[in-house]
C-alpha atoms as a printed R data frame, in Angstrom:
    type eleno elety resid chain resno       x       y       z
1   ATOM     1    CA   MET     A     1   0.243   0.111  -0.270
2   ATOM     2    CA   ARG     A     2   3.373   2.362   0.925
3   ATOM     3    CA   THR     A     3   4.296   1.720  -2.405
4   ATOM     4    CA   VAL     A     4   1.117   2.714  -4.387
5   ATOM     5    CA   THR     A     5  -0.486   5.421  -1.728
6   ATOM     6    CA   GLY     A     6   3.297   6.935  -0.705
7   ATOM     7    CA   ALA     A     7   1.576   6.711   2.404
8   ATOM     8    CA   THR     A     8   3.437   6.939   6.015
9   ATOM     9    CA   GLU     A     9   4.020   3.828   8.163
10  ATOM    10    CA   ARG     A    10   1.185   4.879  10.734
11  ATOM    11    CA   ALA     A    11  -1.239   6.478   8.310
12  ATOM    12    CA   ALA     A    12  -0.456   2.228   6.168
13  ATOM    13    CA   ILE     A    13  -1.137   0.480   9.418
14  ATOM    14    CA   ASP     A    14  -4.277   2.919  10.047
15  ATOM    15    CA   THR     A    15  -5.969   2.762   7.180
16  ATOM    16    CA   LEU     A    16  -5.367  -1.439   6.471
17  ATOM    17    CA   ARG     A    17  -7.278  -1.380  10.493
18  ATOM    18    CA   ALA     A    18  -9.896   0.967   9.159
19  ATOM    19    CA   VAL     A    19 -11.045  -1.885   6.499
20  ATOM    20    CA   GLY     A    20 -10.178  -4.886   8.501
21  ATOM    21    CA   TRP     A    21  -7.078  -5.295   7.827
22  ATOM    22    CA   GLY     A    22  -8.839  -6.346   3.993
23  ATOM    23    CA   SER     A    23  -7.516  -5.957   0.617
24  ATOM    24    CA   VAL     A    24  -4.403  -3.712  -0.409
25  ATOM    25    CA   GLU     A    25  -6.984  -2.660  -3.013
26  ATOM    26    CA   GLN     A    26  -9.223  -1.816  -0.175
27  ATOM    27    CA   ALA     A    27  -7.045   0.175   1.624
28  ATOM    28    CA   VAL     A    28  -6.252   2.389  -1.201
29  ATOM    29    CA   GLU     A    29  -9.629   2.803  -2.337
30  ATOM    30    CA   GLN     A    30 -10.155   4.166   1.192
31  ATOM    31    CA   TRP     A    31  -7.252   5.623   1.650
32  ATOM    32    CA   TYR     A    32  -8.188   8.032  -1.173
33  ATOM    33    CA   ALA     A    33 -12.081   8.538  -0.135
34  ATOM    34    CA   GLN     A    34 -10.822   9.857   3.142
35  ATOM    35    CA   GLY     A    35  -8.818  12.792   1.845
36  ATOM    36    CA   GLY     A    36  -5.303  11.102   1.079
37  ATOM    37    CA   GLY     A    37  -5.374  12.445  -2.170
38  ATOM    38    CA   GLU     A    38  -4.322  15.660  -0.736
39  ATOM    39    CA   THR     A    39  -1.834  14.526   1.420
40  ATOM    40    CA   ASP     A    40   0.851  12.685   1.889
41  ATOM    41    CA   GLY     A    41   0.849  11.915   5.650
42  ATOM    42    CA   GLY     A    42   3.066  14.744   6.279
43  ATOM    43    CA   GLY     A    43   1.154  17.629   5.841
44  ATOM    44    CA   ASN     A    44   3.049  18.053   2.155
45  ATOM    45    CA   GLY     A    45   1.350  19.067  -1.155
46  ATOM    46    CA   GLY     A    46   0.043  15.790  -2.532
47  ATOM    47    CA   GLY     A    47   0.071  16.414  -6.244
48  ATOM    48    CA   ALA     A    48   1.964  13.522  -6.835
49  ATOM    49    CA   THR     A    49   0.010  11.409  -4.708
50  ATOM    50    CA   SER     A    50  -3.371  12.537  -7.035
51  ATOM    51    CA   ALA     A    51  -0.882  11.290  -9.960
52  ATOM    52    CA   ILE     A    52  -0.875   8.088  -8.123
53  ATOM    53    CA   ALA     A    53  -4.531   8.295  -6.915
54  ATOM    54    CA   ALA     A    54  -5.367   7.845 -10.584
55  ATOM    55    CA   ALA     A    55  -3.037   6.044 -12.087
56  ATOM    56    CA   GLU     A    56  -4.122   3.256  -9.891
57  ATOM    57    CA   ALA     A    57  -7.826   3.293  -9.615
58  ATOM    58    CA   LEU     A    58  -7.613   4.019 -13.610
59  ATOM    59    CA   PHE     A    59  -5.529   0.194 -13.582
60  ATOM    60    CA   LEU     A    60  -7.932  -1.112 -10.995
61  ATOM    61    CA   GLU     A    61 -10.707  -0.006 -13.459
62  ATOM    62    CA   TYR     A    62 -10.122  -2.630 -16.173
63  ATOM    63    CA   LYS     A    63  -7.541  -4.887 -14.369
64  ATOM    64    CA   ASP     A    64  -8.482  -8.494 -15.149
65  ATOM    65    CA   SER     A    65 -10.218  -9.870 -12.040
66  ATOM    66    CA   HIS     A    66  -7.865 -13.483 -12.081
67  ATOM    67    CA   THR     A    67  -4.634 -11.506 -12.337
68  ATOM    68    CA   ASP     A    68  -2.466  -8.363 -11.810
69  ATOM    69    CA   SER     A    69  -2.993  -7.013 -15.153
70  ATOM    70    CA   VAL     A    70  -4.642  -5.392 -17.987
71  ATOM    71    CA   LEU     A    71  -5.950  -8.194 -20.963
72  ATOM    72    CA   ALA     A    72  -7.406  -7.985 -24.159
73  ATOM    73    CA   GLU     A    73 -10.688  -7.793 -22.077
74  ATOM    74    CA   GLY     A    74  -9.855  -5.140 -20.453
75  ATOM    75    CA   ILE     A    75  -7.732  -3.099 -23.181
76  ATOM    76    CA   ALA     A    76 -10.759  -3.262 -25.506
77  ATOM    77    CA   ARG     A    77 -12.844  -1.622 -22.742
78  ATOM    78    CA   LEU     A    78 -10.244   1.309 -22.125
79  ATOM    79    CA   CYS     A    79 -10.234   1.586 -25.973
80  ATOM    80    CA   ASP     A    80 -13.764   2.525 -26.217
81  ATOM    81    CA   ASP     A    81 -13.872   4.781 -23.099
82  ATOM    82    CA   LEU     A    82 -11.766   6.676 -25.001
83  ATOM    83    CA   GLY     A    83 -13.269   6.323 -28.181
84  ATOM    84    CA   VAL     A    84 -10.134   4.548 -30.037
85  ATOM    85    CA   ASP     A    85 -10.197   1.256 -31.961
86  ATOM    86    CA   PRO     A    86  -7.946  -1.076 -30.435
87  ATOM    87    CA   SER     A    87  -6.420  -1.999 -33.622
88  ATOM    88    CA   ASP     A    88  -5.546   2.152 -34.093
89  ATOM    89    CA   PRO     A    89  -1.490   1.786 -33.738
90  ATOM    90    CA   VAL     A    90  -1.441   4.742 -31.417
91  ATOM    91    CA   MET     A    91  -2.447   2.299 -28.968
92  ATOM    92    CA   LEU     A    92   1.230  -0.043 -30.188
93  ATOM    93    CA   ALA     A    93   2.765   3.336 -29.113
94  ATOM    94    CA   LEU     A    94   1.346   3.854 -26.132
95  ATOM    95    CA   SER     A    95   2.348   0.287 -25.092
96  ATOM    96    CA   TRP     A    96   5.729   0.787 -26.856
97  ATOM    97    CA   ARG     A    97   5.722   4.181 -24.335
98  ATOM    98    CA   TRP     A    98   5.144   2.433 -21.329
99  ATOM    99    CA   GLY     A    99   7.448  -0.030 -21.901
100 ATOM   100    CA   ALA     A   100   4.816  -3.319 -21.956
101 ATOM   101    CA   ALA     A   101   6.477  -6.423 -22.573
102 ATOM   102    CA   THR     A   102   3.894  -8.447 -24.340
103 ATOM   103    CA   MET     A   103   1.028  -7.195 -26.253
104 ATOM   104    CA   CYS     A   104  -2.501  -6.803 -25.590
105 ATOM   105    CA   GLU     A   105  -1.209  -6.824 -21.426
106 ATOM   106    CA   TRP     A   106  -0.110  -4.546 -19.262
107 ATOM   107    CA   SER     A   107   1.101  -5.684 -16.127
108 ATOM   108    CA   ARG     A   108  -0.123  -3.110 -12.851
109 ATOM   109    CA   ASP     A   109   3.999  -1.599 -12.961
110 ATOM   110    CA   GLU     A   110   3.419  -0.690 -16.792
111 ATOM   111    CA   PHE     A   111   0.506   0.567 -16.631
112 ATOM   112    CA   VAL     A   112   0.620   3.068 -13.351
113 ATOM   113    CA   GLY     A   113   4.067   3.446 -13.865
114 ATOM   114    CA   GLY     A   114   3.042   4.859 -17.564
115 ATOM   115    CA   MET     A   115  -0.215   6.718 -16.548
116 ATOM   116    CA   ARG     A   116   2.267   8.298 -13.607
117 ATOM   117    CA   GLY     A   117   4.178   9.398 -16.374
118 ATOM   118    CA   ILE     A   118   1.262  10.762 -18.364
119 ATOM   119    CA   LEU     A   119  -0.329  12.450 -15.072
120 ATOM   120    CA   GLY     A   120   2.690  14.355 -14.334
121 ATOM   121    CA   GLY     A   121   3.462  15.217 -11.074
122 ATOM   122    CA   GLY     A   122   0.173  18.128 -10.221
123 ATOM   123    CA   GLY     A   123  -2.135  15.322 -11.112
124 ATOM   124    CA   GLY     A   124  -4.173  17.006 -13.390
125 ATOM   125    CA   GLY     A   125  -6.331  19.136 -10.987
126 ATOM   126    CA   GLY     A   126  -6.380  16.731  -7.953
127 ATOM   127    CA   GLY     A   127  -9.426  14.482  -8.627
128 ATOM   128    CA   ALA     A   128  -8.634  11.851  -7.488
129 ATOM   129    CA   SER     A   129  -8.608  13.923  -4.034
130 ATOM   130    CA   GLY     A   130 -12.510  14.978  -4.661
131 ATOM   131    CA   GLY     A   131 -13.916  12.819  -2.119
132 ATOM   132    CA   SER     A   132 -11.469  13.661   1.143
133 ATOM   133    CA   SER     A   133 -14.477  14.542   3.382
134 ATOM   134    CA   ALA     A   134 -16.556  11.480   2.723
135 ATOM   135    CA   SER     A   135 -16.486   8.426   4.161
136 ATOM   136    CA   GLY     A   136 -17.849   5.052   4.163
137 ATOM   137    CA   GLY     A   137 -18.779   3.147   0.564
138 ATOM   138    CA   SER     A   138 -20.110   6.104  -1.171
139 ATOM   139    CA   GLY     A   139 -16.970   8.399  -0.752
140 ATOM   140    CA   THR     A   140 -15.004   5.595  -1.440
141 ATOM   141    CA   ALA     A   141 -17.319   5.419  -4.349
142 ATOM   142    CA   ALA     A   142 -17.037   9.044  -5.897
143 ATOM   143    CA   ALA     A   143 -13.178   8.858  -4.926
144 ATOM   144    CA   THR     A   144 -12.445   6.411  -7.153
145 ATOM   145    CA   ALA     A   145 -14.968   7.560 -10.137
146 ATOM   146    CA   ALA     A   146 -13.286  10.882  -9.681
147 ATOM   147    CA   ALA     A   147  -9.827   9.431 -10.270
148 ATOM   148    CA   VAL     A   148 -10.545   7.325 -12.681
149 ATOM   149    CA   GLN     A   149 -12.147   9.941 -14.987
150 ATOM   150    CA   GLN     A   150  -9.294  11.858 -14.537
151 ATOM   151    CA   GLY     A   151  -6.622   9.492 -15.587
152 ATOM   152    CA   LEU     A   152  -9.054   8.192 -18.428
153 ATOM   153    CA   ALA     A   153  -9.212  12.188 -19.674
154 ATOM   154    CA   ALA     A   154  -4.994  12.820 -19.347
155 ATOM   155    CA   LEU     A   155  -4.908   8.902 -21.154
156 ATOM   156    CA   LYS     A   156  -7.285  10.591 -23.820
157 ATOM   157    CA   GLY     A   157  -5.442  13.847 -24.080
158 ATOM   158    CA   ALA     A   158  -1.682  12.216 -24.362
159 ATOM   159    CA   LEU     A   159  -3.076  10.283 -27.681
160 ATOM   160    CA   PRO     A   160  -2.101  12.998 -30.104
161 ATOM   161    CA   GLY     A   161   1.270  13.222 -28.724
162 ATOM   162    CA   LEU     A   162   1.914   9.900 -29.190
163 ATOM   163    CA   ARG     A   163   0.605   9.900 -33.004
164 ATOM   164    CA   ARG     A   164   2.447  12.844 -33.860
165 ATOM   165    CA   GLU     A   165   6.086  10.604 -32.253
166 ATOM   166    CA   MET     A   166   4.530   7.831 -34.658
167 ATOM   167    CA   GLY     A   167   5.149  10.424 -37.776
168 ATOM   168    CA   GLU     A   168   8.800  11.071 -36.523
169 ATOM   169    CA   PRO     A   169  11.257   9.214 -38.592
170 ATOM   170    CA   GLN     A   170  13.607   8.321 -35.099
171 ATOM   171    CA   LYS     A   171  10.745   7.401 -33.494
172 ATOM   172    CA   PHE     A   172   8.820   5.617 -35.483
173 ATOM   173    CA   SER     A   173  11.865   3.376 -35.943
174 ATOM   174    CA   GLN     A   174  11.896   3.292 -32.122
175 ATOM   175    CA   MET     A   175   8.245   1.756 -32.017
176 ATOM   176    CA   TYR     A   176   8.903  -0.390 -35.487
177 ATOM   177    CA   ALA     A   177  11.928  -2.571 -33.463
178 ATOM   178    CA   TYR     A   178   9.960  -2.998 -30.323
179 ATOM   179    CA   ALA     A   179   6.972  -4.039 -32.391
180 ATOM   180    CA   PHE     A   180   8.827  -7.000 -33.115
181 ATOM   181    CA   GLY     A   181   9.596  -8.530 -29.794
182 ATOM   182    CA   TRP     A   182   6.508  -7.077 -28.121
183 ATOM   183    CA   ALA     A   183   3.786  -9.001 -30.424
184 ATOM   184    CA   ALA     A   184   6.174 -12.387 -30.296
185 ATOM   185    CA   GLU     A   185   4.581 -15.034 -28.251
186 ATOM   186    CA   LYS     A   186   5.817 -15.506 -24.666
187 ATOM   187    CA   GLY     A   187   9.830 -16.985 -24.845
188 ATOM   188    CA   GLN     A   188   9.662 -16.457 -28.686
189 ATOM   189    CA   LYS     A   189  12.792 -14.949 -30.660
190 ATOM   190    CA   CYS     A   190  10.574 -14.919 -34.033
191 ATOM   191    CA   LEU     A   191   7.738 -13.798 -34.833
192 ATOM   192    CA   GLN     A   192   4.704 -16.294 -36.353
193 ATOM   193    CA   LEU     A   193   3.820 -15.298 -39.764
194 ATOM   194    CA   ASP     A   194  -0.027 -14.443 -39.476
195 ATOM   195    CA   THR     A   195   0.968 -12.038 -36.531
196 ATOM   196    CA   ALA     A   196   4.085 -10.656 -38.673
197 ATOM   197    CA   LEU     A   197   1.319 -10.106 -41.640
198 ATOM   198    CA   ALA     A   198  -0.335  -8.073 -38.931
199 ATOM   199    CA   MET     A   199   1.982  -6.297 -37.480
200 ATOM   200    CA   TRP     A   200   3.317  -4.954 -41.190
201 ATOM   201    CA   ARG     A   201  -0.193  -4.723 -42.231
202 ATOM   202    CA   LEU     A   202  -0.522  -2.326 -39.408
203 ATOM   203    CA   LEU     A   203   2.809  -0.426 -39.569
204 ATOM   204    CA   LEU     A   204   3.208  -0.032 -43.426
205 ATOM   205    CA   GLY     A   205  -0.203  -0.157 -44.728
206 ATOM   206    CA   GLU     A   206  -2.837   2.039 -45.348
207 ATOM   207    CA   GLY     A   207  -3.233   4.910 -42.510
208 ATOM   208    CA   THR     A   208   0.463   3.832 -40.918
209 ATOM   209    CA   PRO     A   209   1.569   7.002 -39.292
210 ATOM   210    CA   ARG     A   210   4.863   6.017 -41.107
211 ATOM   211    CA   PRO     A   211   6.905   9.023 -42.346
212 ATOM   212    CA   GLY     A   212   6.216   9.377 -46.267
213 ATOM   213    CA   GLY     A   213   2.298   6.786 -46.007
214 ATOM   214    CA   PRO     A   214   1.887   3.076 -46.746
215 ATOM   215    CA   TRP     A   215   4.862   1.213 -48.459
216 ATOM   216    CA   PRO     A   216   2.976   1.301 -52.248
217 ATOM   217    CA   LEU     A   217   4.973  -2.568 -51.849
218 ATOM   218    CA   LEU     A   218   3.304  -4.019 -49.021
219 ATOM   219    CA   GLU     A   219   1.023  -6.614 -50.299
220 ATOM   220    CA   ARG     A   220   3.200  -7.453 -52.521
221 ATOM   221    CA   TRP     A   221   5.388  -8.986 -50.067
222 ATOM   222    CA   LEU     A   222   2.578 -10.085 -48.318
223 ATOM   223    CA   ASP     A   223   1.389 -11.805 -50.767
224 ATOM   224    CA   PHE     A   224   4.578 -13.378 -51.122
225 ATOM   225    CA   LEU     A   225   5.700 -14.609 -47.547
226 ATOM   226    CA   LYS     A   226   1.981 -16.462 -47.775
227 ATOM   227    CA   LYS     A   227   3.198 -18.082 -51.068
228 ATOM   228    CA   ALA     A   228   7.023 -17.676 -50.388
229 ATOM   229    CA   HIS     A   229   7.267 -18.399 -46.947
230 ATOM   230    CA   ALA     A   230   4.556 -20.393 -45.736
231 ATOM   231    CA   GLY     A   231   4.367 -22.259 -41.962
232 ATOM   232    CA   ARG     A   232   7.563 -21.031 -41.115
233 ATOM   233    CA   ALA     A   233   8.382 -17.838 -38.568
234 ATOM   234    CA   VAL     A   234   9.692 -14.925 -39.401
235 ATOM   235    CA   GLY     A   235  13.297 -13.630 -37.938
236 ATOM   236    CA   ARG     A   236  14.051 -10.691 -36.453
237 ATOM   237    CA   ASP     A   237  16.951  -9.402 -38.859
238 ATOM   238    CA   THR     A   238  13.985  -9.971 -41.763
239 ATOM   239    CA   TRP     A   239  12.005  -7.565 -39.576
240 ATOM   240    CA   VAL     A   240  13.974  -4.982 -39.193
241 ATOM   241    CA   GLN     A   241  15.803  -5.158 -42.557
242 ATOM   242    CA   LEU     A   242  12.553  -4.760 -44.578
243 ATOM   243    CA   LEU     A   243  11.843  -1.138 -43.220
244 ATOM   244    CA   GLU     A   244  15.737  -0.247 -44.031
245 ATOM   245    CA   PHE     A   245  14.349  -2.108 -47.908
246 ATOM   246    CA   VAL     A   246  11.125  -0.088 -47.543
247 ATOM   247    CA   ARG     A   247  13.236   3.367 -46.720
248 ATOM   248    CA   THR     A   248  15.594   3.146 -49.515
249 ATOM   249    CA   VAL     A   249  15.154   0.856 -52.471
250 ATOM   250    CA   ARG     A   250  12.763   2.099 -54.693
251 ATOM   251    CA   ALA     A   251   9.395   0.765 -55.769
252 ATOM   252    CA   ASP     A   252   9.802  -0.201 -58.822
253 ATOM   253    CA   MET     A   253  13.098  -1.861 -56.998
254 ATOM   254    CA   SER     A   254  15.344  -0.318 -60.212
255 ATOM   255    CA   ASP     A   255  18.049   0.299 -57.392
256 ATOM   256    CA   TYR     A   256  17.951  -2.847 -55.778
257 ATOM   257    CA   ASP     A   257  21.789  -4.187 -54.971
258 ATOM   258    CA   GLU     A   258  21.954  -8.264 -54.779
259 ATOM   259    CA   ASN     A   259  25.021  -7.799 -53.767
260 ATOM   260    CA   GLY     A   260  24.162  -5.568 -50.086
261 ATOM   261    CA   ALA     A   261  23.684  -7.802 -46.833
262 ATOM   262    CA   TRP     A   262  19.519  -8.585 -47.417
263 ATOM   263    CA   PRO     A   263  17.816 -11.403 -45.565
264 ATOM   264    CA   TYR     A   264  17.375 -13.878 -48.381
265 ATOM   265    CA   LEU     A   265  13.976 -12.795 -48.162
266 ATOM   266    CA   LEU     A   266  14.242 -10.042 -49.985
267 ATOM   267    CA   ASP     A   267  16.456 -11.568 -52.252
268 ATOM   268    CA   GLU     A   268  13.534 -14.141 -53.221
269 ATOM   269    CA   PHE     A   269  11.240 -11.647 -53.104
270 ATOM   270    CA   VAL     A   270  13.187  -8.892 -55.503
271 ATOM   271    CA   GLU     A   271  13.537 -11.756 -57.664
272 ATOM   272    CA   GLN     A   272   9.688 -13.102 -57.774
273 ATOM   273    CA   CYS     A   273   9.096  -9.663 -58.636
274 ATOM   274    CA   ARG     A   274  11.382  -9.172 -61.275
275 ATOM   275    CA   LYS     A   275  10.207 -12.316 -63.099
276 ATOM   276    CA   ASP     A   276   6.555 -11.078 -62.892
277 ATOM   277    CA   GLY     A   277   7.330  -8.627 -64.919
278 ATOM   278    CA   THR     A   278   5.706  -6.065 -61.763
279 ATOM   279    CA   VAL     A   279   8.915  -4.314 -61.467
280 ATOM   280    CA   THR     A   280  11.890  -3.198 -63.007
281 ATOM   281    CA   ALA     A   281  14.553  -5.822 -64.123
282 ATOM   282    CA   ALA     A   282  18.648  -5.165 -62.712
C-alpha cells in the first residue's frame, strides 16, 4: 500500500485497520476517499499522490479479475472509453511508451508507471481528492470514479502527442523495432507468420503513421510470404531489414543491390517480382 499511495507507515496501518485488514485495493480506495490524495501524511502537497491515485484507480477499473494485469478484454473496454479502435497504431505507441513487454497485456507496474508519467506530479487537477470529506462506501465510490475520470481524461489528452511521435522518423524506427518483441509469443525469438503479416499491415499499410505513408509494395510482400514462406516464422533480422528496404529501395526496385547484405527473403522477393514483370529488372 505504501508503494502505491506514498502514505507513511502509521497512515498505512491505520487505513488497513479501518478496512478490517482487508485487501490492499480496499485500503488504497479508503485512503483516497478519506483525503489521502491531498496529503502524503506529513502535510506536504499531494500532486504526485493524486497522480498515483488516478493511475491506480484506472488500473483497477480495467484489470483482469484473475490476474494483476490489464488483458485484452480490459484493453478493449479502455479503448471504447477513449473512443479509439483497439487496432489503432496509437495503442502500439502507448505500449511502447509504457515499456510493455507483451501484446494485449499491461502489468500493474507498466500501467501505473506509464499513467503516472502521463499525469505528472501535478495529478492533472486533483480529481482523486474529490472525496476527501467523505467516508464509507459512497465516499470511496465517488473518489474512485473521480480518479478514473481524471486518468481517462489525461490518457485521452496524451494520444495526439503519441500520434505525432509516430510520425517522426527516429521514433517510428524505435517503435517498429520494439513491435517485434512485443508481438512475439512469450519465450519466442521469432514472429509467427500470421502475426508478422498483421503487424506489417498495421505499421506499413493504409493509415500508417510512417513518414512517407503506406509502402506501395506491401500487398505484394505479404502475398509473397504467404506462398514462399508459409508455415515458417519470421526472424528479427528480416523484420528489421524490411524497414530499411522500405526506406531506401525504390518501388520499382531498380536500385536494389543483389550484393547487399539483405536477408535471403528480400532477395527472393525482388527476384520473384522481376520474374513477374511487376518491377524493373536490374
